[in-house]
Every structure is written in structure tokens, then in C-alpha cells.
Short mmCIF file of C-alpha atoms in Angstrom, two decimals:
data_model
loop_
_atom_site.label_atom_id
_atom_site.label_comp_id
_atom_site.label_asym_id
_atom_site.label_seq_id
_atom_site.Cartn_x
_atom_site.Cartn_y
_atom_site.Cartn_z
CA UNK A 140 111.39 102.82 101.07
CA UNK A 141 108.92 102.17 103.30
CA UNK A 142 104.79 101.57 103.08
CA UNK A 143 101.99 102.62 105.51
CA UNK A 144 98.76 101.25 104.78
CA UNK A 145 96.23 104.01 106.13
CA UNK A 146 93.19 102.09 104.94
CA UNK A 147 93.14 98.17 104.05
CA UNK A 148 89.04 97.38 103.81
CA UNK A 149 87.26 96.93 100.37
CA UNK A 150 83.88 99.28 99.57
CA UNK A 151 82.63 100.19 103.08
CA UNK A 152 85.07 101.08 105.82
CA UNK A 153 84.77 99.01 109.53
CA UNK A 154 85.69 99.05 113.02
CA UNK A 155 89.16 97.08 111.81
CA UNK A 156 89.30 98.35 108.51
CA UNK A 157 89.28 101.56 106.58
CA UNK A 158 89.00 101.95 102.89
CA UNK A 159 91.86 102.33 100.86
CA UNK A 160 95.55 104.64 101.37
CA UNK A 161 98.97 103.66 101.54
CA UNK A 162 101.41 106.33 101.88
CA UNK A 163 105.33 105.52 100.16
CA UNK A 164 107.77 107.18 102.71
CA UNK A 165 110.98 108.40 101.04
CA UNK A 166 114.23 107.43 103.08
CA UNK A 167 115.34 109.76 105.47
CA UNK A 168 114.06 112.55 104.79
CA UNK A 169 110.23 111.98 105.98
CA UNK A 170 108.67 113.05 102.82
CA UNK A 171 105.85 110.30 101.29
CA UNK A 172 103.54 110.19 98.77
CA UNK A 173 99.92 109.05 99.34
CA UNK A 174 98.26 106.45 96.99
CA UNK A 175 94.86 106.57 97.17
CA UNK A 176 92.34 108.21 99.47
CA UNK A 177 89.55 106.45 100.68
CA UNK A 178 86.68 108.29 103.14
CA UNK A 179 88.79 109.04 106.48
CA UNK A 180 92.20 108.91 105.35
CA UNK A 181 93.01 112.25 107.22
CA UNK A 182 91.66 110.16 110.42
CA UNK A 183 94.03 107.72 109.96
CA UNK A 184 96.87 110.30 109.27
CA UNK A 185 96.43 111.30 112.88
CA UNK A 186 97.49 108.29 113.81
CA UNK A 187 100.40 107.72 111.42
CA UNK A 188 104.17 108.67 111.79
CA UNK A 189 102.84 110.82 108.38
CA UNK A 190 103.73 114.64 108.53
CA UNK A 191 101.25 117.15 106.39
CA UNK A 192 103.90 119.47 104.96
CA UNK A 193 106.06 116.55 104.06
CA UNK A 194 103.13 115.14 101.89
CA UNK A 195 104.61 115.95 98.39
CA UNK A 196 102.52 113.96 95.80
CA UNK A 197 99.17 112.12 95.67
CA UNK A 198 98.10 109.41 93.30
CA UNK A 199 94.79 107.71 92.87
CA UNK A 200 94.07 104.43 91.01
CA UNK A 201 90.70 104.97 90.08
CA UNK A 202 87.43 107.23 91.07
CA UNK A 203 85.33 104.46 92.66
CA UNK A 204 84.23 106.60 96.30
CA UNK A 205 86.29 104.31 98.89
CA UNK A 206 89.67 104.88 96.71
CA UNK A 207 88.90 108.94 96.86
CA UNK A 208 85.90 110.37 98.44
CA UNK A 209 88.85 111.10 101.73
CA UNK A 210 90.63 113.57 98.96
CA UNK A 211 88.28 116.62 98.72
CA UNK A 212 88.03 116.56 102.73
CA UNK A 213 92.25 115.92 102.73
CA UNK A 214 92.97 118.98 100.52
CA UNK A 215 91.07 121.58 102.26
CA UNK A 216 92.79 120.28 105.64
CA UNK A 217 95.40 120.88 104.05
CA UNK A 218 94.89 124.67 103.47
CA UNK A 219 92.93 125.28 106.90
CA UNK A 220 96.24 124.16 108.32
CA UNK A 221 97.74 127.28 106.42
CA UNK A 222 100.25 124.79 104.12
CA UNK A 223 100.79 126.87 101.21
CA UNK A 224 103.36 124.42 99.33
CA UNK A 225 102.13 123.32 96.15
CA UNK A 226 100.68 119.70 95.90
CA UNK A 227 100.35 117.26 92.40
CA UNK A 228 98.15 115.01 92.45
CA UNK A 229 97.97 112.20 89.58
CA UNK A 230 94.86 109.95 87.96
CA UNK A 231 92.46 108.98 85.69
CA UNK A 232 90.38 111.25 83.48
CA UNK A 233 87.11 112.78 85.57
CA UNK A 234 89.27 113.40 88.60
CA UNK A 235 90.25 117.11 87.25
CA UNK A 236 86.19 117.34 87.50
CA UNK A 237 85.34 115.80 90.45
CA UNK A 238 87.66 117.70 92.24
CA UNK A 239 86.31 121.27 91.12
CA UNK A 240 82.22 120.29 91.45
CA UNK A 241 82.96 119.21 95.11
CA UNK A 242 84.77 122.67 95.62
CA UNK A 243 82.26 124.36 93.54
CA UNK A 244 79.27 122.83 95.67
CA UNK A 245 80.88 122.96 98.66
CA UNK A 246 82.42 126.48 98.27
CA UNK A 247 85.84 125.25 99.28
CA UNK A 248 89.14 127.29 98.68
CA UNK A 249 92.41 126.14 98.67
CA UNK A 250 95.53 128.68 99.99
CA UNK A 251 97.59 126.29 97.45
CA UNK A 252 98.57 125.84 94.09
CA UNK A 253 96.56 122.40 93.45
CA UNK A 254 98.26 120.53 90.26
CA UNK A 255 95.86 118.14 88.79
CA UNK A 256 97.18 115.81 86.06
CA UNK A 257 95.03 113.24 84.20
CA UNK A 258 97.09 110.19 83.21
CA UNK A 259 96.82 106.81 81.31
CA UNK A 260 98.43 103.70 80.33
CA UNK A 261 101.84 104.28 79.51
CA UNK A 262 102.63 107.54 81.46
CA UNK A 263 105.94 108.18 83.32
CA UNK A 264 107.83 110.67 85.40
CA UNK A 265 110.98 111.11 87.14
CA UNK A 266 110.65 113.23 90.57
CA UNK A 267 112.94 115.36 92.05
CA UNK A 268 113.89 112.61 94.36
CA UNK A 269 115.01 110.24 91.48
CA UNK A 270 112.58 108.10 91.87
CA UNK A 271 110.44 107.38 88.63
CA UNK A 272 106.69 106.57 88.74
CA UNK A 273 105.33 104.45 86.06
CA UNK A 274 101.87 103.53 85.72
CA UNK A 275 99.66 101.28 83.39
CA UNK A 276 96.16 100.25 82.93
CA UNK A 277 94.30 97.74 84.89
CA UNK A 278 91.11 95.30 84.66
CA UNK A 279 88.04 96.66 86.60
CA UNK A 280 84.96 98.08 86.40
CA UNK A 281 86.14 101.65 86.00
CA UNK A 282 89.21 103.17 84.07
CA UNK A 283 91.54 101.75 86.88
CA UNK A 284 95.65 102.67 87.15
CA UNK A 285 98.70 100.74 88.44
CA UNK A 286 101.71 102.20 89.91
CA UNK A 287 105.10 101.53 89.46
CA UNK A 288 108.21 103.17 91.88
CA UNK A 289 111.64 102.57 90.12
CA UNK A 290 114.21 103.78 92.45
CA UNK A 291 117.66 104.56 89.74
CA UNK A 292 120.49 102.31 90.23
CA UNK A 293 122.37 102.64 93.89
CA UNK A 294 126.09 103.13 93.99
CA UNK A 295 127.90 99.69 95.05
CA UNK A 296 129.70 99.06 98.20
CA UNK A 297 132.92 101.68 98.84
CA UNK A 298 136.11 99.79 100.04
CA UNK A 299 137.91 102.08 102.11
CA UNK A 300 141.17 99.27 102.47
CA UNK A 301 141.22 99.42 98.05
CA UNK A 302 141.55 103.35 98.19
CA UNK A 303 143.89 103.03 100.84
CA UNK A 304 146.23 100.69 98.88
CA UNK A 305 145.81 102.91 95.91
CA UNK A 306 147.40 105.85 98.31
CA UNK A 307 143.64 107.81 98.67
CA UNK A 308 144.03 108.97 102.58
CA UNK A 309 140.92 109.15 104.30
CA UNK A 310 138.33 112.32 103.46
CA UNK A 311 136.46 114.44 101.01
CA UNK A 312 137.83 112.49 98.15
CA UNK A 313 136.32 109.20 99.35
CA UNK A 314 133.33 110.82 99.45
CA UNK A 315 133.88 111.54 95.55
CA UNK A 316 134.95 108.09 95.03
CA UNK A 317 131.34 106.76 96.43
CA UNK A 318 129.80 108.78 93.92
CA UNK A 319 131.69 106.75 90.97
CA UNK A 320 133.84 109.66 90.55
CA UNK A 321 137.78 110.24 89.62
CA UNK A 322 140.40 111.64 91.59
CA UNK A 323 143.88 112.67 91.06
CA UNK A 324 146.05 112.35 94.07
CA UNK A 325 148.65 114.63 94.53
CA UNK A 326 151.68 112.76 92.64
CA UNK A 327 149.24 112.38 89.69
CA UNK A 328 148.12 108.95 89.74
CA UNK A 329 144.24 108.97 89.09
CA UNK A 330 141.69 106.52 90.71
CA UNK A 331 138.75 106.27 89.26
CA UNK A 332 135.32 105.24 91.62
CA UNK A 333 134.85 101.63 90.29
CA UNK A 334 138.61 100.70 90.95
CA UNK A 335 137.62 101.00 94.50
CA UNK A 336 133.33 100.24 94.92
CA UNK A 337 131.22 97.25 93.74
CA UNK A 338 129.46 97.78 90.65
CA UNK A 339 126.49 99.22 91.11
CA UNK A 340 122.92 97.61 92.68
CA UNK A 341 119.81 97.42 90.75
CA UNK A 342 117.17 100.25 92.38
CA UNK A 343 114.43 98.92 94.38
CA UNK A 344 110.78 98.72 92.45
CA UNK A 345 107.58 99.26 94.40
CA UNK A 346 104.63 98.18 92.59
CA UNK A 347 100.81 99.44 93.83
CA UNK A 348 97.88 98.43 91.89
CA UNK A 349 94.66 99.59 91.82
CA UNK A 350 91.56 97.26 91.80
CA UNK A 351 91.22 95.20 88.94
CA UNK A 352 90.78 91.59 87.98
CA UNK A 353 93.43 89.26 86.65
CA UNK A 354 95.25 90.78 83.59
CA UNK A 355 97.83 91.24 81.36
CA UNK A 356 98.16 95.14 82.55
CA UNK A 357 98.48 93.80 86.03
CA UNK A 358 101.88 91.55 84.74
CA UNK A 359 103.50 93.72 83.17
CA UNK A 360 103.10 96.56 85.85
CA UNK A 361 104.19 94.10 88.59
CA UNK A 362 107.58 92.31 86.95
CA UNK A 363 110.11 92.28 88.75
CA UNK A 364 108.82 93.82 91.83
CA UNK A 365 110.74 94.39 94.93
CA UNK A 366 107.19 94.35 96.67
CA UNK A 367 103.99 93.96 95.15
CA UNK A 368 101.13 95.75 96.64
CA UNK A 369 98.02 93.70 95.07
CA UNK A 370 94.35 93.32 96.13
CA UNK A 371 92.31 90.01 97.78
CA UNK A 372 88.60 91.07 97.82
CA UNK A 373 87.42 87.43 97.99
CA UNK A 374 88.53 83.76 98.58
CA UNK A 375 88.52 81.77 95.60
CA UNK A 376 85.21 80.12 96.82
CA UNK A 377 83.92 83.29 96.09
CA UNK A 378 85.18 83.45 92.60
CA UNK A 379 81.27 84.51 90.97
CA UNK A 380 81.07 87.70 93.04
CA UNK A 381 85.15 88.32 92.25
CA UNK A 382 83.84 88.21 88.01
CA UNK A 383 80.57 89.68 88.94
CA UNK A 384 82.70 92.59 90.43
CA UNK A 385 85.84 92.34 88.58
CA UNK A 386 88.35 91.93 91.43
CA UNK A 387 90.59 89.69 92.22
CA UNK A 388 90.84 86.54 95.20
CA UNK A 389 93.58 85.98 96.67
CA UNK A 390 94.88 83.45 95.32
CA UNK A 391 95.05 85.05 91.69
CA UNK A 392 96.77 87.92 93.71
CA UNK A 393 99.02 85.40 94.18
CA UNK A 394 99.26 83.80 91.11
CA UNK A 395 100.30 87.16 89.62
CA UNK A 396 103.08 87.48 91.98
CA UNK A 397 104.86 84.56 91.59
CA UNK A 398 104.31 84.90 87.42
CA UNK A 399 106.07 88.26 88.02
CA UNK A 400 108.82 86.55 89.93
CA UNK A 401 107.89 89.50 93.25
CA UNK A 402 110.07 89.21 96.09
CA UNK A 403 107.32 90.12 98.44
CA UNK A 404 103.47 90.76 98.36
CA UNK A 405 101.26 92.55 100.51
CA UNK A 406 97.76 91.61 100.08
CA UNK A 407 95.39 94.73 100.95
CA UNK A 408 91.58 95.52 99.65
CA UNK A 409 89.88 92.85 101.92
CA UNK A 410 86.09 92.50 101.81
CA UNK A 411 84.34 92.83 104.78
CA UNK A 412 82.30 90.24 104.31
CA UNK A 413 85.51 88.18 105.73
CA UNK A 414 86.00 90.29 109.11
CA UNK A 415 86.98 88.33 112.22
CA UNK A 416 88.49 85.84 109.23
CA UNK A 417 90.57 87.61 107.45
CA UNK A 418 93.63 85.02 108.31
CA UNK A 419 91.85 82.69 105.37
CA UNK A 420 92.78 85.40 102.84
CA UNK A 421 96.31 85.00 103.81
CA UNK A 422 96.39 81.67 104.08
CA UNK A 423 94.91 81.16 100.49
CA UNK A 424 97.80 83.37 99.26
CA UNK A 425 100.70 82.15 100.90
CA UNK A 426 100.03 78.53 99.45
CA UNK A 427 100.34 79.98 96.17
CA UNK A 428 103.50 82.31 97.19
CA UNK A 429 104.82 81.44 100.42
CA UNK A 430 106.34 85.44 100.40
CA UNK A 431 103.13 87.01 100.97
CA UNK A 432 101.63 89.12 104.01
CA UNK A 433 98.74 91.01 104.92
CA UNK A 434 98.03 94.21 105.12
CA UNK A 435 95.79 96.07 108.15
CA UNK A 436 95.39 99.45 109.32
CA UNK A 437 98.78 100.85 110.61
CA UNK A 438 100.82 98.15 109.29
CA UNK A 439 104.30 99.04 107.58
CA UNK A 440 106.37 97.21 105.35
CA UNK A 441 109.99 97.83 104.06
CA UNK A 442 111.89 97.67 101.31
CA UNK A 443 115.38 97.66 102.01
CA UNK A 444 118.11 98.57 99.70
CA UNK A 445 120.04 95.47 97.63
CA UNK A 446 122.71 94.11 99.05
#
């Protein structure tokens, strides 16, 4: 798994910074999913390793304008580009009806099926690529929606010496025997996949959240996580415009990672009022939880596998 953050700024894009995106690029095969689409995230697609007919799936946090006023402007790219694939796209109530009065208004068409699905605390799906999205709800000023990946568990490590010493010569059936499957080798004996692989790793879990102040939602969303995606609109000497505004600083970004026990965070979301001094943000984090980096336009973070 890998992130792209397309957009990093908080409210008004900059020079450094626009507002939010970060696209979730599957492993090998190039397809990603976009999270979020702040004004001029098909700018910043031009400049990203990002492919248009590999994006498969779009999912927005909440419908304050520099988290999706990018989208209408995305989508009918998208069709002038003659994609005719059909795209889902996933939020909060109102975005079913935003989308159709800026196509209405603007008399914009789309040459593809558009799949708009409202969702809530509590909703889930598992995608075709076995990965399952969670998402809960959030702290802000608007209906606001957290994401969590869960990648399913990841066969262990394959010893090819073990199947060799079990009489398993070398092809297809090793193959099998990664998958956890039997075999029966040609005298009758039977080897089964775990007499020869590791048991099974945990998948990896990619939380995103949307803007929101410090709460419960926030925990629960983010336990566990592989890599926490979490805003830092403010220092905490800023705390009164954080409540005023209900978003976070950085250090309660993280706070809530090391509660969550997160093996990374990326802290993303940053106000502009901070430009040029950004580097305070991260500082404020990492003396909270030393595992934390930040997040600017074209930056790319991995999340490798378990060993």
C-alpha cells in the first residue's frame, strides 16, 4: 500500500499547499482510490505517478468546499477523456445532491455510469481487491467520516527446504502450497500448506480521517493502525481557534496516535496561517509520538507488508 498526498493545506489552497486528496495505490497493479477532493486535485494528478482509468473508487470525508469542490470538475475530466468505466464514489448524506445541482447548473454529462452512495457511522465493504473499507463518524463542524483500509490476513512465509524434505519437487504445487493449500504427492503422502509456511501475518490497516476535533469516533477508527493519516490545523498555542473551529493541533493528532498504539502518523491538513513554518507542526507532534511525519504536496508514504 502506498499514499500520495495530492493536496496537504487546510481551507484555502497556496503556492506550497493544495487543499485536501490523498490517493491509496493498490500494490502492483497501479489501481488507487482517491480520498477526498479538494479545488485542483486534477492539477495535481498531472503531476502524480496517478493513472485516470486506473482510478477505481472515490471517497470523501465530508462536504466542506476544500475536501470536494475538485470532484464535480474531476468527474467530467473524466468523461471528456472518453473513460467509460464505471466509478463509486462514497460519503456523507447531501453529496448525492450536490453532485446533480452542479451538473444540473452547469449542464454537465457524464459518458459513465456514476455510483453515488451515501454512508454513515458504522458502514463497511469488502472490494474486489480484498481490501475492506470501514468508516465511522468524526467530531467537526459538519457530518464528517473516517476511513478505515483492512487489508485480509497475508499468507506466511513459504519454506521451499520444508517441502523439499517432505518430497514436494519444485513447481506448480508449491505454488498451491503458498496458498495454504493440500497436496498429494504421487506415492500418496499429503502435505498440507501450514506444514511447510509460517502462520499467517496480520493485514496491513490504513486509517484516513476526515477533519474533526479530538474524539472518541476518531479512537476507535484509528486502533491499531498500520499508518494513521490524521489532521494538524493549529499548534497547541492556538488551541481557541482549534475549539472555535473544531479541529485538531497537532499535538492531540498525536495524542490520538499513540492512545491507538499507530505504528506511523502522517500529519496533513496544515493551516496556512503556519506557511514558511510548517516544521513547528511537526515538531509539536513528534514530541508526543516520536513516529510521526509530515505530509506536503507530492509526498508518498508506504506501508509495507508484515514481516
Amino acid at each position: 500500500m502506498e499514499l500520495y498526498f495530492l493536496g496537504t493545506g487546510a481551507g484555502a489552497p497556496s503556492k506550497e499547499r493544495n487543499v485536501s486528496a490523498v490517493g491509496l495505490r493498490q500494490p502492483r497493479t497501479g489501481r488507487w482510490w482517491l480520498f477526498d477532493c479538494g479545488e485542483g486535485t486534477q492539477h495535481r494528478m498531472a503531476e502524480s505517478p496517478f493513472k485516470w482509468n486506473r482510478l477505481e473508487a472515490v471517497f470523501i470525508t465530508h462536504l466542506h468546499g476544500d475536501h470536494v469542490f475538485g470532484l464535480p470538475g474531476l468527474l467530467a475530466s473524466r468523461s471528456l477523456l472518453g473513460l467509460t468505466s464505471p466509478l463509486a464514489i462514497f460519503g456523507p448524506s447531501g453529496l448525492r445532491g450536490y453532485l446533480e445541482s452542479v451538473f444540473q447548473f452547469t449542464d454537465t454529462h457524464l459518458g459513465f455510469a456514476l455510483e453515488v452512495e451515501e454512508i454513515g457511522d458504522g458502514w463497511a465493504r469488502t472490494f474486489a481487491c480484498g481490501w475492506t473499507v470501514r468508516c465511522g463518524k468524526l467530531c467537526h463542524s459538519v457530518e464528517s467520516l473516517g476511513f478505515r483500509v483492512e487489508e485480509p490476513p497475508q499468507p506466511g512465509r513459504f519454506h521451499p527446504d520444508k517441502a523439499l524434505a517432505l518430497g514436494v519437487e519444485p513447481g506448480p504445487a508449491y505454488a498451491r502450497l503458498k496458498r495454504g493449500e493440500t497436496v498429494v504427492l504421487p506415492g500418496g503422502r499429503i502435505v498440507a500448506g501450514r506444514d511447510v509456511t509460517d502462520p499467517p501475518r496480520p493485514g496491513r490497516r490504513v486509517v484516513l480521517l476526515g477533519d474533526t476535533e479530538p474524539c472518541t469516533g476518531a479512537l476507535t477508527l484509528a486502533e491499531g493502525a498500520d499508518l494513521l493519516v490524521h489532521e494538524a490545523t493549529f499548534l497547541s498555542r492556538d488551541e481557541p481557534l482549534a475549539r472555535r473551529s473544531r479541529h485538531s493541533t497537532a499535538a492531540e493528532a498525536a495524542d490520538l496516535a499513540r492512545r491507538a498504539k499507530a505504528g506511523k502518523l502522517v500529519i496533513t491538513h496544515l493551516s496556512p496561517r503556519y506557511a514558511g513554518r510548517e516544521l513547528e507542526l511537526l515538531a509539536e507532534a513528534r514530541a508526543v509520538f516520536p513516529a510521526t511525519e509530515m505530509a506536503i504536496d507530492g509526498s508518498s508514504f508506504r506501508c509495507d507488508p508484515h514481516p
